[in-house]
Tab-separated table of C-alpha atoms and ligand atoms in Angstrom:
chain	number	residue	atom	x	y	z
A	1	UNK	CA	124.832	176.259	194.400
A	2	UNK	CA	121.634	174.682	193.046
A	3	UNK	CA	121.810	174.401	189.269
A	4	UNK	CA	118.821	174.198	186.953
A	5	UNK	CA	120.074	173.087	183.531
A	6	UNK	CA	117.848	174.522	180.862
A	7	UNK	CA	120.447	175.057	178.130
A	8	UNK	CA	119.440	171.880	176.229
A	9	UNK	CA	117.948	168.448	176.545
A	10	UNK	CA	121.344	167.188	175.306
A	11	UNK	CA	122.717	167.913	178.772
A	12	UNK	CA	121.119	164.929	180.455
A	13	UNK	CA	123.419	162.500	182.193
A	14	UNK	CA	122.867	158.730	181.856
A	15	UNK	CA	120.783	157.309	184.698
A	16	UNK	CA	121.958	154.573	187.021
A	17	UNK	CA	119.773	152.061	185.128
A	18	UNK	CA	121.478	153.083	181.891
A	19	UNK	CA	124.931	152.785	183.423
A	20	UNK	CA	124.101	149.313	184.741
A	21	UNK	CA	122.753	148.289	181.329
A	22	UNK	CA	125.928	149.565	179.713
A	23	UNK	CA	128.069	147.669	182.222
A	24	UNK	CA	126.219	144.442	181.533
A	25	UNK	CA	125.775	144.840	177.782
A	26	UNK	CA	126.579	141.881	175.582
A	27	UNK	CA	128.725	143.126	172.721
A	28	UNK	CA	130.261	142.075	169.405
A	29	UNK	CA	131.623	143.666	166.251
A	30	UNK	CA	128.688	145.736	164.924
A	31	UNK	CA	130.372	146.422	161.587
A	32	UNK	CA	129.875	142.692	160.924
A	33	UNK	CA	126.366	142.819	162.410
A	34	UNK	CA	127.552	140.807	165.438
A	35	UNK	CA	126.611	143.100	168.305
A	36	UNK	CA	123.470	141.626	169.840
A	37	UNK	CA	122.688	144.788	171.860
A	38	UNK	CA	122.937	147.056	168.784
A	39	UNK	CA	120.799	144.585	166.855
A	40	UNK	CA	118.183	144.674	169.639
A	41	UNK	CA	118.194	148.474	169.729
A	42	UNK	CA	117.750	148.702	165.918
A	43	UNK	CA	114.886	146.166	165.993
A	44	UNK	CA	113.169	147.957	168.883
A	45	UNK	CA	113.499	151.343	167.139
A	46	UNK	CA	112.216	149.965	163.842
A	47	UNK	CA	109.206	148.531	165.615
A	48	UNK	CA	108.455	151.757	167.555
A	49	UNK	CA	108.826	153.809	164.345
A	50	UNK	CA	106.772	151.420	162.230
A	51	UNK	CA	109.603	150.942	159.725
A	52	UNK	CA	111.147	147.764	158.343
A	53	UNK	CA	114.597	148.494	159.657
A	54	UNK	CA	116.735	150.956	161.618
A	55	UNK	CA	120.385	151.869	161.861
A	56	UNK	CA	122.266	153.028	164.940
A	57	UNK	CA	124.420	156.124	164.292
A	58	UNK	CA	126.624	158.306	166.413
A	59	UNK	CA	124.503	161.489	166.370
A	60	UNK	CA	121.526	163.315	164.999
A	61	UNK	CA	123.807	165.073	162.550
A	62	UNK	CA	125.205	161.787	161.287
A	63	UNK	CA	121.712	160.343	161.077
A	64	UNK	CA	120.372	163.241	158.999
A	65	UNK	CA	123.496	163.259	156.749
A	66	UNK	CA	123.262	159.470	156.304
A	67	UNK	CA	119.595	159.915	155.375
A	68	UNK	CA	120.200	162.726	152.921
A	69	UNK	CA	123.237	161.120	151.222
A	70	UNK	CA	121.355	157.832	150.896
A	71	UNK	CA	118.359	159.496	149.248
A	72	UNK	CA	120.200	161.963	146.987
A	73	UNK	CA	122.724	161.827	144.128
A	74	UNK	CA	125.393	164.548	143.646
A	75	UNK	CA	124.080	167.620	141.875
A	76	UNK	CA	120.545	167.194	143.260
A	77	UNK	CA	118.769	169.637	145.551
A	78	UNK	CA	117.036	169.246	148.917
A	79	UNK	CA	114.003	171.312	149.864
A	80	UNK	CA	113.921	172.211	153.546
A	81	UNK	CA	113.154	175.057	155.922
A	82	UNK	CA	115.568	177.872	156.446
A	83	UNK	CA	115.405	177.053	160.164
A	84	UNK	CA	115.648	173.309	159.661
A	85	UNK	CA	118.445	172.038	161.900
A	86	UNK	CA	119.851	170.180	158.841
A	87	UNK	CA	120.297	173.522	157.108
A	88	UNK	CA	121.393	175.951	159.812
A	89	UNK	CA	123.290	173.760	162.251
A	90	UNK	CA	124.784	170.713	160.507
A	91	UNK	CA	127.785	172.380	158.853
A	92	UNK	CA	126.296	172.031	155.348
A	93	UNK	CA	127.345	168.408	155.448
A	94	UNK	CA	125.285	167.326	152.448
A	95	UNK	CA	126.896	170.050	150.324
A	96	UNK	CA	130.437	169.532	151.668
A	97	UNK	CA	130.445	165.771	151.522
A	98	UNK	CA	127.729	164.851	149.060
A	99	UNK	CA	127.747	167.626	146.378
A	100	UNK	CA	124.097	168.231	147.185
A	101	UNK	CA	122.584	171.722	147.296
A	102	UNK	CA	119.936	173.097	149.604
A	103	UNK	CA	116.781	174.949	148.673
A	104	UNK	CA	115.823	176.689	151.963
A	105	UNK	CA	112.289	177.968	152.226
A	106	UNK	CA	110.817	180.292	154.892
A	107	UNK	CA	109.652	178.505	158.024
A	108	UNK	CA	106.486	179.803	159.631
A	109	UNK	CA	106.398	180.135	163.430
A	110	UNK	CA	104.669	176.741	163.664
A	111	UNK	CA	107.655	175.040	161.903
A	112	UNK	CA	105.788	174.458	158.643
A	113	UNK	CA	106.740	175.679	155.172
A	114	UNK	CA	103.880	176.969	153.007
A	115	UNK	CA	102.725	174.158	150.668
A	116	UNK	CA	102.648	176.474	147.653
A	117	UNK	CA	106.279	177.437	148.325
A	118	UNK	CA	107.282	173.795	148.487
A	119	UNK	CA	105.518	173.113	145.207
A	120	UNK	CA	107.193	176.135	143.637
A	121	UNK	CA	110.521	174.927	144.983
A	122	UNK	CA	110.276	171.594	143.158
A	123	UNK	CA	112.317	171.992	140.015
A	124	UNK	CA	110.744	171.351	136.605
A	125	UNK	CA	112.770	169.040	134.305
A	126	UNK	CA	114.758	171.837	132.615
A	127	UNK	CA	118.261	171.149	131.328
A	128	UNK	CA	119.602	174.049	133.408
A	129	UNK	CA	118.169	173.059	136.777
A	130	UNK	CA	119.370	170.869	139.565
A	131	UNK	CA	116.942	168.000	140.026
A	132	UNK	CA	114.973	168.101	143.270
A	133	UNK	CA	115.873	164.935	145.195
A	134	UNK	CA	114.289	165.184	148.613
A	135	UNK	CA	112.026	167.134	150.978
A	136	UNK	CA	113.075	167.399	154.628
A	137	UNK	CA	110.708	168.093	157.501
A	138	UNK	CA	111.480	168.566	161.182
A	139	UNK	CA	109.171	167.475	163.962
A	140	UNK	CA	109.157	168.772	166.627
A	141	UNK	CA	110.826	171.915	165.289
A	142	UNK	CA	113.795	172.905	167.359
A	143	UNK	CA	114.349	176.521	166.279
A	144	UNK	CA	110.637	177.242	166.237
A	145	UNK	CA	110.358	176.569	169.971
A	146	UNK	CA	109.562	172.861	169.825
A	147	UNK	CA	106.536	173.454	167.571
A	148	UNK	CA	104.825	170.280	166.396
A	149	UNK	CA	103.865	169.721	162.763
A	150	UNK	CA	100.342	168.296	162.665
A	151	UNK	CA	99.555	165.006	160.953
A	152	UNK	CA	97.278	166.792	158.509
A	153	UNK	CA	100.059	169.124	157.377
A	154	UNK	CA	102.518	166.248	157.044
A	155	UNK	CA	99.956	164.294	154.989
A	156	UNK	CA	99.593	167.269	152.676
A	157	UNK	CA	103.374	167.403	152.160
A	158	UNK	CA	103.334	163.642	151.626
A	159	UNK	CA	100.703	164.050	148.946
A	160	UNK	CA	102.757	166.761	147.238
A	161	UNK	CA	105.928	164.656	147.433
A	162	UNK	CA	104.080	161.638	145.958
A	163	UNK	CA	102.718	163.687	143.135
A	164	UNK	CA	106.301	164.595	142.177
A	165	UNK	CA	107.847	161.234	142.994
A	166	UNK	CA	109.948	162.652	145.834
A	167	UNK	CA	110.950	161.028	149.084
A	168	UNK	CA	110.633	162.745	152.501
A	169	UNK	CA	113.226	162.584	155.226
A	170	UNK	CA	111.984	163.528	158.681
A	171	UNK	CA	114.424	165.061	161.171
A	172	UNK	CA	112.716	163.617	164.169
A	173	UNK	CA	115.431	164.437	166.714
A	174	UNK	CA	112.462	165.019	169.060
A	175	UNK	CA	109.909	162.852	167.245
A	176	UNK	CA	108.774	161.235	170.484
A	177	UNK	CA	108.069	164.670	171.912
A	178	UNK	CA	105.966	165.512	168.855
A	179	UNK	CA	104.126	162.230	169.133
A	180	UNK	CA	103.479	162.784	172.858
A	181	UNK	CA	101.985	166.193	172.050
A	182	UNK	CA	99.835	164.751	169.262
A	183	UNK	CA	98.929	161.850	171.505
A	184	UNK	CA	99.624	159.299	168.797
A	185	UNK	CA	102.287	156.547	168.443
A	186	UNK	CA	105.538	157.826	166.895
A	187	UNK	CA	104.983	155.362	164.051
A	188	UNK	CA	101.931	157.281	162.955
A	189	UNK	CA	104.010	160.443	162.436
A	190	UNK	CA	106.952	158.483	160.927
A	191	UNK	CA	104.546	156.796	158.488
A	192	UNK	CA	104.320	160.069	156.609
A	193	UNK	CA	108.033	160.095	155.810
A	194	UNK	CA	110.234	157.606	153.892
A	195	UNK	CA	113.050	157.890	156.364
A	196	UNK	CA	113.259	159.302	159.862
A	197	UNK	CA	116.055	160.169	162.230
A	198	UNK	CA	115.435	160.064	165.966
A	199	UNK	CA	117.829	161.141	168.727
A	200	UNK	CA	118.361	159.049	171.861
A	201	UNK	CA	120.558	161.648	173.457
A	202	UNK	CA	118.101	164.509	173.837
A	203	UNK	CA	114.960	164.257	175.973
A	204	UNK	CA	115.293	160.477	176.125
A	205	UNK	CA	118.421	160.812	178.157
A	206	UNK	CA	120.894	158.447	176.529
A	207	UNK	CA	124.523	159.648	176.453
A	208	UNK	CA	125.082	159.009	172.733
A	209	UNK	CA	123.341	158.022	169.576
A	210	UNK	CA	120.532	158.316	167.054
A	211	UNK	CA	118.692	155.940	164.754
A	212	UNK	CA	117.794	156.232	161.109
A	213	UNK	CA	114.766	154.168	160.087
A	214	UNK	CA	113.189	153.292	156.761
A	215	UNK	CA	112.601	150.344	154.441
A	216	UNK	CA	114.978	147.386	154.671
A	217	UNK	CA	116.454	148.320	151.309
A	218	UNK	CA	116.982	151.968	152.302
A	219	UNK	CA	118.670	150.974	155.607
A	220	UNK	CA	120.936	148.476	153.785
A	221	UNK	CA	122.125	151.401	151.609
A	222	UNK	CA	122.263	153.740	154.603
A	223	UNK	CA	124.552	151.215	156.368
A	224	UNK	CA	126.989	151.659	153.527
A	225	UNK	CA	126.684	155.441	153.686
A	226	UNK	CA	127.357	155.304	157.441
A	227	UNK	CA	130.494	153.210	156.810
A	228	UNK	CA	131.669	155.812	154.278
A	229	UNK	CA	131.198	158.534	156.812
A	230	UNK	CA	133.378	156.665	159.290
A	231	UNK	CA	130.417	155.745	161.394
A	232	UNK	CA	130.848	151.972	161.445
A	233	UNK	CA	131.315	151.288	165.140
A	234	UNK	CA	132.634	148.099	166.684
A	235	UNK	CA	131.466	146.993	170.163
A	236	UNK	CA	128.840	149.732	170.086
A	237	UNK	CA	126.499	147.686	172.271
A	238	UNK	CA	128.083	149.486	175.217
A	239	UNK	CA	126.277	152.680	174.165
A	240	UNK	CA	123.292	151.014	172.450
A	241	UNK	CA	122.407	149.498	175.874
A	242	UNK	CA	121.627	152.968	177.177
A	243	UNK	CA	119.589	153.643	174.043
A	244	UNK	CA	117.392	150.628	174.770
A	245	UNK	CA	116.716	151.938	178.279
A	246	UNK	CA	115.925	155.350	176.756
A	247	UNK	CA	113.331	153.839	174.377
A	248	UNK	CA	111.851	151.482	176.901
A	249	UNK	CA	111.694	153.754	179.916
A	250	UNK	CA	111.855	157.395	178.898
A	251	UNK	CA	109.334	157.826	176.091
A	252	UNK	CA	106.233	157.614	178.278
A	253	UNK	CA	107.513	160.330	180.648
A	254	UNK	CA	108.014	163.075	178.046
A	255	UNK	CA	104.642	164.628	178.994
A	256	UNK	CA	106.271	165.490	182.291
A	257	UNK	CA	108.877	167.614	180.442
A	258	UNK	CA	106.119	169.261	178.418
A	259	UNK	CA	104.134	170.091	181.610
A	260	UNK	CA	107.318	171.583	183.150
A	261	UNK	CA	107.899	173.684	180.010
A	262	UNK	CA	104.327	174.895	180.184
A	263	UNK	CA	104.684	175.779	183.864
A	264	UNK	CA	107.843	177.676	183.078
A	265	UNK	CA	106.166	179.604	180.239
A	266	UNK	CA	103.142	180.469	182.349
A	267	UNK	CA	105.342	181.660	185.159
A	268	UNK	CA	107.451	183.818	182.886
A	269	UNK	CA	104.366	185.291	181.202
A	270	UNK	CA	103.525	186.991	184.520
A	271	UNK	CA	106.992	188.536	184.937
A	272	UNK	CA	107.959	192.086	183.954
A	273	UNK	CA	110.633	192.275	181.265
A	274	UNK	CA	109.666	188.995	179.554
A	275	UNK	CA	107.230	188.386	176.721
A	276	UNK	CA	105.784	185.003	175.961
A	277	UNK	CA	102.468	183.452	175.012
A	278	UNK	CA	102.377	180.199	177.016
A	279	UNK	CA	99.889	178.762	174.551
A	280	UNK	CA	102.553	178.445	171.872
A	281	UNK	CA	104.569	176.056	174.063
A	282	UNK	CA	103.687	172.578	172.854
A	283	UNK	CA	106.641	170.364	173.860
A	284	UNK	CA	109.836	170.823	175.937
A	285	UNK	CA	111.312	173.998	174.359
A	286	UNK	CA	110.443	177.501	175.522
A	287	UNK	CA	111.577	180.522	173.562
A	288	UNK	CA	111.018	183.787	175.467
A	289	UNK	CA	111.619	187.348	174.417
A	290	UNK	CA	113.096	190.053	176.639
A	291	UNK	CA	111.279	193.366	176.521
A	292	UNK	CA	113.239	196.087	174.665
A	293	UNK	CA	114.735	198.661	177.010
A	294	UNK	CA	115.126	196.167	179.856
A	295	UNK	CA	117.610	193.287	180.059
A	296	UNK	CA	119.001	192.068	176.757
A	297	UNK	CA	118.881	188.335	176.134
A	298	UNK	CA	122.598	188.062	176.862
A	299	UNK	CA	122.324	190.018	180.112
A	300	UNK	CA	119.337	187.831	181.172
A	301	UNK	CA	121.403	184.695	180.410
A	302	UNK	CA	124.485	185.932	182.331
A	303	UNK	CA	122.620	187.245	185.352
A	304	UNK	CA	120.531	184.116	185.734
A	305	UNK	CA	123.576	181.895	185.309
A	306	UNK	CA	125.088	183.651	188.338
A	307	UNK	CA	122.011	182.374	190.213
A	308	UNK	CA	122.402	178.856	188.905
A	309	UNK	CA	119.694	178.905	186.255
A	310	UNK	CA	121.327	178.046	182.902
A	311	UNK	CA	119.910	178.809	179.467
A	312	UNK	CA	121.100	180.356	176.202
A	313	UNK	CA	120.372	183.611	174.357
A	314	UNK	CA	119.548	182.759	170.737
A	315	UNK	CA	119.381	186.371	169.498
A	316	UNK	CA	119.718	189.867	170.955
A	317	UNK	CA	116.205	189.591	172.395
A	318	UNK	CA	115.350	185.882	172.658
A	319	UNK	CA	116.439	183.153	174.986
A	320	UNK	CA	115.712	179.443	174.791
A	321	UNK	CA	115.068	177.098	177.667
A	322	UNK	CA	114.618	173.342	177.352
A	323	UNK	CA	113.179	170.915	179.922
A	324	UNK	CA	114.244	167.304	180.151
A	325	UNK	CA	114.824	164.240	182.311
A	326	UNK	CA	117.131	166.034	184.709
A	327	UNK	CA	114.796	169.011	185.401
A	328	UNK	CA	112.094	168.567	188.044
A	329	UNK	CA	108.844	170.435	188.785
A	330	UNK	CA	110.592	171.826	191.883
A	331	UNK	CA	113.517	173.012	189.699
A	332	UNK	CA	111.075	175.022	187.587
A	333	UNK	CA	109.467	176.632	190.587
A	334	UNK	CA	112.906	177.501	191.966
A	335	UNK	CA	114.020	178.909	188.556
A	336	UNK	CA	110.880	181.089	188.462
A	337	UNK	CA	111.610	182.359	191.999
A	338	UNK	CA	115.105	183.352	190.881
A	339	UNK	CA	113.720	185.104	187.774
A	340	UNK	CA	111.095	186.946	189.867
A	341	UNK	CA	113.852	188.065	192.230
A	342	UNK	CA	115.999	189.351	189.383
A	343	UNK	CA	113.338	191.010	187.307
A	344	UNK	CA	111.056	192.405	189.946
A	345	UNK	CA	113.963	193.633	192.101
B	1	PLP	C1	116.155	169.054	165.281
B	1	PLP	C2	117.572	168.569	165.464
B	1	PLP	N1	118.062	167.731	164.509
B	1	PLP	C3	119.318	167.307	164.575
B	1	PLP	C4	120.130	167.581	165.661
B	1	PLP	C5	121.524	167.061	165.727
B	1	PLP	O1	121.768	166.124	166.738
B	1	PLP	P1	123.261	165.880	167.267
B	1	PLP	O2	123.583	167.022	168.177
B	1	PLP	O3	123.112	164.550	167.988
B	1	PLP	O4	124.135	165.833	166.110
B	1	PLP	C6	119.587	168.402	166.651
B	1	PLP	C7	120.442	168.764	167.823
B	1	PLP	O5	120.136	169.613	168.661
B	1	PLP	C8	118.320	168.924	166.569
B	1	PLP	O6	117.739	169.720	167.460
């Protein structure tokens, strides 16, 4: 059966070029800084993100946790969106492992938090209060359908953070998607944050890994945090090699995924039983609502899975679809045909 994998951009399989690069990778003990392939990946990432240094970590979750723990002391508080991945889907790691508390604020549909709410959320220096230690932003915003935070908004948060002497950590799991949408280099977005985490294993197609980038001093401290978390890897060049291919070859093609997501959204907008405004789709994530009284999100998921089109329900009425390296234009057309057949039939 033909399968169209829209559950997540984490489902990509390494390409042949990646596998060959992994096979041929020169390696060494990265804990001692002796893996030339990891070193090359970190230098490349730092350059692309416009930061002094970068650190290779096992996952986006580890990258964000490394970032937060490096910025914040125990007993401090992090301001972030209630739908920030760091808050809702990373097992409260900063609280569990770092004694750090979260101050979640409402996320608007475009992924932003109201500036006035952020300002209100920053604690005054009262004896009773936790000290605010960090503001986290997410760009593109996963839960908010891949919405992209604009540079102007990020600059306003930067200004606010600077006024209060606070650092910003950017969860840029899909930063390159955001930059592609904004049509600017990723470094221009990352410049508005002190530290940034980017995933290699989502739309960029690598099997494993993320990078945290920031100043040389921050990354030196983050390296120690990573070691504490058990993330010091040895001959990690084997996986870093695929990451280099991801950064060198798969950034410039992200617009293709965005065009496919848009095509999917426009196709679904014309179908009975589904509700979506294609104009809100900016990157590679498409959230679509099922019309009340027709198929529930779960029924839609199950019945389409029987036809080989895979995606997830994210609530009773909403499903989420994600385009990526392993989904073609023709796959989207075929998925839309299957949906038409199911919903119009
Ligand atoms: C916005 C965002 N941040 C962080 C992560 C965590 O990445 P990982 O699954 O590699 O831990 C994800 C994963 O989907 C994500 O979407």
